[in-house]
């Protein structure tokens, strides 16, 4: 059992309900301030220089700073993130979803102070870094988590182009990697700190939900010997020859079809019906 599951069992039901709405509300307030009085952001940035001088409100108010200018595309993006945010909250539950978002914000704050002290130690100057930190990559991590949870789901990009979520996730990942490499090659490595810090929550989530023990040499050898033992003597392995422990009642996939799949029994179905992670929350309950 990983630490996230342990925390969820200990603090079950203590998450922030409708957290996605609060995130969207912060964006709306930020865009209104951007139109009415953009100079006010100088007092809202996540800037360790001023936080250490006593302006502790910046630890919270930086979430109001929008990552870009307001446009029609912004409205479409906010609606899109609202839909996937609500879906993730229903899938994970309030606690796990709240932990995911809050950890992304905390990692960003840590990243800001880390960058500040690195510059201070290397140059001796108390440099202001608040303007490069925003919730952009924290919000992007919501979509990356959605893509990792529902990779086969199909959405309509801009309401026109049908595309599976996993391919959009790969595109997002490629863009992030390209930006990261570009910043480093151009010598502006400090711009990579907000990206890495804001996405640490997704990195931790991704590896905590993967069965990495299957890459252990002993485990690889054990599986190879098992498959060899299940093969009929002198012939190729027949389909269905291996014994499976899990099978989805909807799509029929087993742990042999995709070792990364997680399986759970549904308590609302009458009988012992097991479902994979892609159909656990979308199947019709059997009564």
GROMACS .gro file of C-alpha atoms in nm:
model
  287
    1UNK     CA    1   0.000   0.000   0.000
    2UNK     CA    2   0.153   0.337  -0.100
    3UNK     CA    3   0.161   0.643   0.125
    4UNK     CA    4  -0.119   0.820  -0.067
    5UNK     CA    5  -0.358   0.531  -0.001
    6UNK     CA    6  -0.260   0.528   0.367
    7UNK     CA    7  -0.327   0.900   0.397
    8UNK     CA    8  -0.659   0.861   0.217
    9UNK     CA    9  -0.772   0.595   0.462
   10UNK     CA   10  -0.661   0.805   0.760
   11UNK     CA   11  -0.813   1.135   0.645
   12UNK     CA   12  -1.105   0.999   0.442
   13UNK     CA   13  -1.369   1.263   0.373
   14UNK     CA   14  -1.149   1.559   0.473
   15UNK     CA   15  -1.077   1.692   0.127
   16UNK     CA   16  -1.198   2.022  -0.016
   17UNK     CA   17  -1.532   1.967  -0.194
   18UNK     CA   18  -1.575   2.124  -0.538
   19UNK     CA   19  -1.210   2.226  -0.546
   20UNK     CA   20  -1.221   2.268  -0.925
   21UNK     CA   21  -1.478   2.546  -0.889
   22UNK     CA   22  -1.247   2.726  -0.645
   23UNK     CA   23  -0.960   2.695  -0.893
   24UNK     CA   24  -1.172   2.839  -1.175
   25UNK     CA   25  -1.290   3.118  -0.942
   26UNK     CA   26  -0.928   3.215  -0.870
   27UNK     CA   27  -0.862   3.236  -1.243
   28UNK     CA   28  -1.169   3.454  -1.300
   29UNK     CA   29  -1.069   3.691  -1.018
   30UNK     CA   30  -0.718   3.707  -1.162
   31UNK     CA   31  -0.841   3.795  -1.510
   32UNK     CA   32  -1.071   4.063  -1.370
   33UNK     CA   33  -0.777   4.217  -1.182
   34UNK     CA   34  -0.570   4.193  -1.499
   35UNK     CA   35  -0.826   4.404  -1.683
   36UNK     CA   36  -0.911   4.649  -1.402
   37UNK     CA   37  -0.573   4.701  -1.231
   38UNK     CA   38  -0.285   4.486  -1.360
   39UNK     CA   39  -0.029   4.670  -1.143
   40UNK     CA   40  -0.175   4.505  -0.834
   41UNK     CA   41  -0.002   4.179  -0.927
   42UNK     CA   42   0.324   4.331  -0.801
   43UNK     CA   43   0.181   4.278  -0.452
   44UNK     CA   44   0.048   3.926  -0.521
   45UNK     CA   45   0.346   3.744  -0.678
   46UNK     CA   46   0.506   3.443  -0.507
   47UNK     CA   47   0.826   3.636  -0.434
   48UNK     CA   48   1.050   3.508  -0.151
   49UNK     CA   49   1.227   3.846  -0.134
   50UNK     CA   50   0.912   4.014  -0.003
   51UNK     CA   51   0.777   3.711   0.182
   52UNK     CA   52   1.090   3.708   0.398
   53UNK     CA   53   1.027   4.078   0.465
   54UNK     CA   54   0.688   3.996   0.617
   55UNK     CA   55   0.452   3.997   0.318
   56UNK     CA   56   0.331   3.647   0.399
   57UNK     CA   57   0.002   3.692   0.211
   58UNK     CA   58   0.198   3.623  -0.106
   59UNK     CA   59   0.207   3.255  -0.005
   60UNK     CA   60  -0.165   3.248  -0.094
   61UNK     CA   61  -0.239   3.539  -0.327
   62UNK     CA   62  -0.006   3.415  -0.602
   63UNK     CA   63  -0.274   3.167  -0.708
   64UNK     CA   64  -0.473   3.466  -0.838
   65UNK     CA   65  -0.203   3.554  -1.090
   66UNK     CA   66  -0.324   3.425  -1.431
   67UNK     CA   67  -0.065   3.247  -1.650
   68UNK     CA   68  -0.149   3.457  -1.956
   69UNK     CA   69  -0.375   3.724  -2.099
   70UNK     CA   70  -0.750   3.681  -2.127
   71UNK     CA   71  -0.895   3.572  -2.463
   72UNK     CA   72  -1.176   3.364  -2.613
   73UNK     CA   73  -0.943   3.064  -2.601
   74UNK     CA   74  -0.917   3.119  -2.224
   75UNK     CA   75  -1.292   3.062  -2.183
   76UNK     CA   76  -1.275   2.734  -2.377
   77UNK     CA   77  -0.975   2.623  -2.170
   78UNK     CA   78  -1.148   2.702  -1.839
   79UNK     CA   79  -1.457   2.501  -1.941
   80UNK     CA   80  -1.233   2.212  -2.046
   81UNK     CA   81  -1.040   2.210  -1.721
   82UNK     CA   82  -1.362   2.235  -1.525
   83UNK     CA   83  -1.496   1.919  -1.690
   84UNK     CA   84  -1.180   1.713  -1.638
   85UNK     CA   85  -1.133   1.850  -1.285
   86UNK     CA   86  -1.484   1.743  -1.184
   87UNK     CA   87  -1.425   1.401  -1.343
   88UNK     CA   88  -1.100   1.355  -1.150
   89UNK     CA   89  -1.261   1.460  -0.823
   90UNK     CA   90  -1.541   1.206  -0.874
   91UNK     CA   91  -1.292   0.935  -0.971
   92UNK     CA   92  -1.034   0.989  -0.698
   93UNK     CA   93  -1.255   1.131  -0.427
   94UNK     CA   94  -1.228   1.467  -0.255
   95UNK     CA   95  -0.925   1.384  -0.040
   96UNK     CA   96  -0.699   1.239  -0.309
   97UNK     CA   97  -0.787   1.515  -0.557
   98UNK     CA   98  -0.735   1.788  -0.297
   99UNK     CA   99  -0.403   1.635  -0.195
  100UNK     CA  100  -0.294   1.629  -0.559
  101UNK     CA  101  -0.372   1.999  -0.618
  102UNK     CA  102  -0.243   2.125  -0.283
  103UNK     CA  103   0.081   1.929  -0.316
  104UNK     CA  104   0.135   2.091  -0.658
  105UNK     CA  105   0.092   2.435  -0.500
  106UNK     CA  106   0.325   2.349  -0.210
  107UNK     CA  107   0.592   2.215  -0.445
  108UNK     CA  108   0.569   2.540  -0.643
  109UNK     CA  109   0.624   2.745  -0.326
  110UNK     CA  110   0.922   2.527  -0.235
  111UNK     CA  111   1.056   2.572  -0.589
  112UNK     CA  112   1.034   2.952  -0.557
  113UNK     CA  113   1.236   2.953  -0.234
  114UNK     CA  114   1.481   2.699  -0.377
  115UNK     CA  115   1.547   2.921  -0.679
  116UNK     CA  116   1.576   3.230  -0.458
  117UNK     CA  117   1.841   3.073  -0.233
  118UNK     CA  118   2.032   2.923  -0.527
  119UNK     CA  119   2.063   3.268  -0.684
  120UNK     CA  120   2.151   3.421  -0.347
  121UNK     CA  121   2.428   3.168  -0.283
  122UNK     CA  122   2.576   3.189  -0.633
  123UNK     CA  123   2.553   3.567  -0.694
  124UNK     CA  124   2.504   3.714  -0.348
  125UNK     CA  125   2.200   3.909  -0.473
  126UNK     CA  126   1.845   3.889  -0.339
  127UNK     CA  127   1.683   3.851  -0.679
  128UNK     CA  128   1.306   3.880  -0.733
  129UNK     CA  129   1.170   3.563  -0.900
  130UNK     CA  130   0.798   3.592  -0.832
  131UNK     CA  131   0.694   3.686  -1.185
  132UNK     CA  132   0.794   3.347  -1.332
  133UNK     CA  133   0.578   3.142  -1.091
  134UNK     CA  134   0.209   3.082  -1.160
  135UNK     CA  135  -0.048   2.803  -1.149
  136UNK     CA  136  -0.004   2.722  -1.519
  137UNK     CA  137   0.185   2.396  -1.477
  138UNK     CA  138  -0.020   2.299  -1.169
  139UNK     CA  139  -0.331   2.323  -1.386
  140UNK     CA  140  -0.158   2.132  -1.663
  141UNK     CA  141  -0.081   1.854  -1.415
  142UNK     CA  142  -0.458   1.803  -1.375
  143UNK     CA  143  -0.488   1.716  -1.741
  144UNK     CA  144  -0.179   1.491  -1.730
  145UNK     CA  145  -0.337   1.300  -1.440
  146UNK     CA  146  -0.662   1.276  -1.635
  147UNK     CA  147  -0.476   1.140  -1.939
  148UNK     CA  148  -0.299   0.882  -1.723
  149UNK     CA  149  -0.630   0.774  -1.563
  150UNK     CA  150  -0.844   0.766  -1.879
  151UNK     CA  151  -0.596   0.716  -2.166
  152UNK     CA  152  -0.851   0.562  -2.404
  153UNK     CA  153  -1.121   0.824  -2.357
  154UNK     CA  154  -1.197   1.023  -2.672
  155UNK     CA  155  -1.255   1.398  -2.662
  156UNK     CA  156  -1.321   1.653  -2.933
  157UNK     CA  157  -1.039   1.903  -2.954
  158UNK     CA  158  -1.192   2.250  -2.991
  159UNK     CA  159  -1.523   2.067  -3.036
  160UNK     CA  160  -1.422   1.942  -3.382
  161UNK     CA  161  -1.121   1.707  -3.392
  162UNK     CA  162  -1.176   1.366  -3.222
  163UNK     CA  163  -0.867   1.264  -3.030
  164UNK     CA  164  -0.787   1.012  -2.760
  165UNK     CA  165  -0.681   1.166  -2.431
  166UNK     CA  166  -0.355   0.971  -2.420
  167UNK     CA  167  -0.235   1.137  -2.742
  168UNK     CA  168  -0.314   1.478  -2.601
  169UNK     CA  169  -0.117   1.379  -2.293
  170UNK     CA  170   0.180   1.282  -2.509
  171UNK     CA  171   0.156   1.617  -2.688
  172UNK     CA  172   0.148   1.805  -2.358
  173UNK     CA  173   0.444   1.604  -2.234
  174UNK     CA  174   0.639   1.672  -2.554
  175UNK     CA  175   0.573   2.046  -2.526
  176UNK     CA  176   0.690   2.049  -2.164
  177UNK     CA  177   1.003   1.853  -2.249
  178UNK     CA  178   1.078   2.083  -2.543
  179UNK     CA  179   1.041   2.394  -2.326
  180UNK     CA  180   1.260   2.238  -2.057
  181UNK     CA  181   1.540   2.153  -2.300
  182UNK     CA  182   1.513   2.494  -2.470
  183UNK     CA  183   1.549   2.682  -2.142
  184UNK     CA  184   1.853   2.479  -2.043
  185UNK     CA  185   2.021   2.515  -2.385
  186UNK     CA  186   1.967   2.891  -2.385
  187UNK     CA  187   2.124   2.922  -2.040
  188UNK     CA  188   1.804   3.033  -1.866
  189UNK     CA  189   1.794   2.720  -1.649
  190UNK     CA  190   1.604   2.904  -1.375
  191UNK     CA  191   1.294   2.901  -1.596
  192UNK     CA  192   1.288   2.522  -1.565
  193UNK     CA  193   1.245   2.535  -1.186
  194UNK     CA  194   0.874   2.639  -1.195
  195UNK     CA  195   0.802   2.361  -1.446
  196UNK     CA  196   0.969   2.086  -1.244
  197UNK     CA  197   0.833   2.205  -0.909
  198UNK     CA  198   0.475   2.244  -1.033
  199UNK     CA  199   0.472   1.899  -1.198
  200UNK     CA  200   0.625   1.706  -0.908
  201UNK     CA  201   0.275   1.611  -0.792
  202UNK     CA  202   0.209   1.437  -1.125
  203UNK     CA  203   0.550   1.267  -1.123
  204UNK     CA  204   0.485   1.131  -0.774
  205UNK     CA  205   0.131   1.025  -0.869
  206UNK     CA  206   0.245   0.856  -1.190
  207UNK     CA  207   0.512   0.642  -1.025
  208UNK     CA  208   0.302   0.568  -0.716
  209UNK     CA  209   0.031   0.412  -0.935
  210UNK     CA  210   0.272   0.200  -1.138
  211UNK     CA  211   0.382  -0.145  -1.032
  212UNK     CA  212   0.754  -0.081  -1.063
  213UNK     CA  213   0.840  -0.410  -0.895
  214UNK     CA  214   0.774  -0.588  -1.224
  215UNK     CA  215   1.097  -0.434  -1.356
  216UNK     CA  216   1.298  -0.599  -1.080
  217UNK     CA  217   1.540  -0.856  -1.235
  218UNK     CA  218   1.415  -1.129  -1.001
  219UNK     CA  219   1.054  -1.051  -1.093
  220UNK     CA  220   1.139  -1.051  -1.466
  221UNK     CA  221   1.308  -1.390  -1.428
  222UNK     CA  222   1.013  -1.528  -1.230
  223UNK     CA  223   0.762  -1.421  -1.498
  224UNK     CA  224   0.978  -1.566  -1.774
  225UNK     CA  225   1.003  -1.901  -1.594
  226UNK     CA  226   0.628  -1.896  -1.529
  227UNK     CA  227   0.545  -1.837  -1.897
  228UNK     CA  228   0.788  -2.108  -1.995
  229UNK     CA  229   0.624  -2.353  -1.755
  230UNK     CA  230   0.280  -2.273  -1.899
  231UNK     CA  231   0.384  -2.351  -2.258
  232UNK     CA  232   0.285  -2.691  -2.394
  233UNK     CA  233   0.594  -2.907  -2.448
  234UNK     CA  234   0.747  -2.877  -2.800
  235UNK     CA  235   0.483  -2.625  -2.918
  236UNK     CA  236   0.429  -2.251  -2.917
  237UNK     CA  237   0.238  -2.103  -2.628
  238UNK     CA  238  -0.135  -2.123  -2.689
  239UNK     CA  239  -0.369  -1.831  -2.628
  240UNK     CA  240  -0.532  -1.841  -2.289
  241UNK     CA  241  -0.271  -2.088  -2.162
  242UNK     CA  242  -0.164  -1.868  -1.872
  243UNK     CA  243  -0.369  -1.841  -1.556
  244UNK     CA  244  -0.502  -1.495  -1.478
  245UNK     CA  245  -0.606  -1.354  -1.141
  246UNK     CA  246  -0.802  -1.051  -1.265
  247UNK     CA  247  -1.046  -0.994  -1.549
  248UNK     CA  248  -1.259  -0.687  -1.628
  249UNK     CA  249  -1.629  -0.773  -1.656
  250UNK     CA  250  -1.673  -0.507  -1.927
  251UNK     CA  251  -1.377  -0.522  -2.166
  252UNK     CA  252  -1.240  -0.864  -2.065
  253UNK     CA  253  -0.883  -0.739  -2.020
  254UNK     CA  254  -0.659  -0.917  -1.770
  255UNK     CA  255  -0.332  -0.832  -1.599
  256UNK     CA  256  -0.158  -1.028  -1.876
  257UNK     CA  257  -0.305  -0.799  -2.143
  258UNK     CA  258  -0.181  -0.486  -1.967
  259UNK     CA  259   0.032  -0.521  -1.651
  260UNK     CA  260  -0.028  -0.151  -1.568
  261UNK     CA  261  -0.404  -0.198  -1.526
  262UNK     CA  262  -0.549  -0.187  -1.176
  263UNK     CA  263  -0.853  -0.400  -1.093
  264UNK     CA  264  -1.119  -0.348  -0.825
  265UNK     CA  265  -1.444  -0.519  -0.723
  266UNK     CA  266  -1.758  -0.303  -0.729
  267UNK     CA  267  -1.948  -0.300  -0.401
  268UNK     CA  268  -2.265  -0.174  -0.573
  269UNK     CA  269  -2.296  -0.473  -0.809
  270UNK     CA  270  -2.475  -0.788  -0.696
  271UNK     CA  271  -2.210  -1.057  -0.718
  272UNK     CA  272  -1.832  -1.065  -0.747
  273UNK     CA  273  -1.781  -0.846  -1.052
  274UNK     CA  274  -1.433  -0.706  -1.107
  275UNK     CA  275  -1.351  -0.409  -1.328
  276UNK     CA  276  -1.036  -0.247  -1.462
  277UNK     CA  277  -0.953   0.116  -1.381
  278UNK     CA  278  -1.104   0.232  -1.712
  279UNK     CA  279  -1.449   0.087  -1.635
  280UNK     CA  280  -1.465   0.090  -1.254
  281UNK     CA  281  -1.652   0.422  -1.244
  282UNK     CA  282  -1.827   0.406  -1.583
  283UNK     CA  283  -1.991   0.062  -1.593
  284UNK     CA  284  -2.359  -0.009  -1.533
  285UNK     CA  285  -2.417  -0.167  -1.195
  286UNK     CA  286  -2.547  -0.525  -1.209
  287UNK     CA  287  -2.853  -0.569  -0.987
   0.00000   0.00000   0.00000
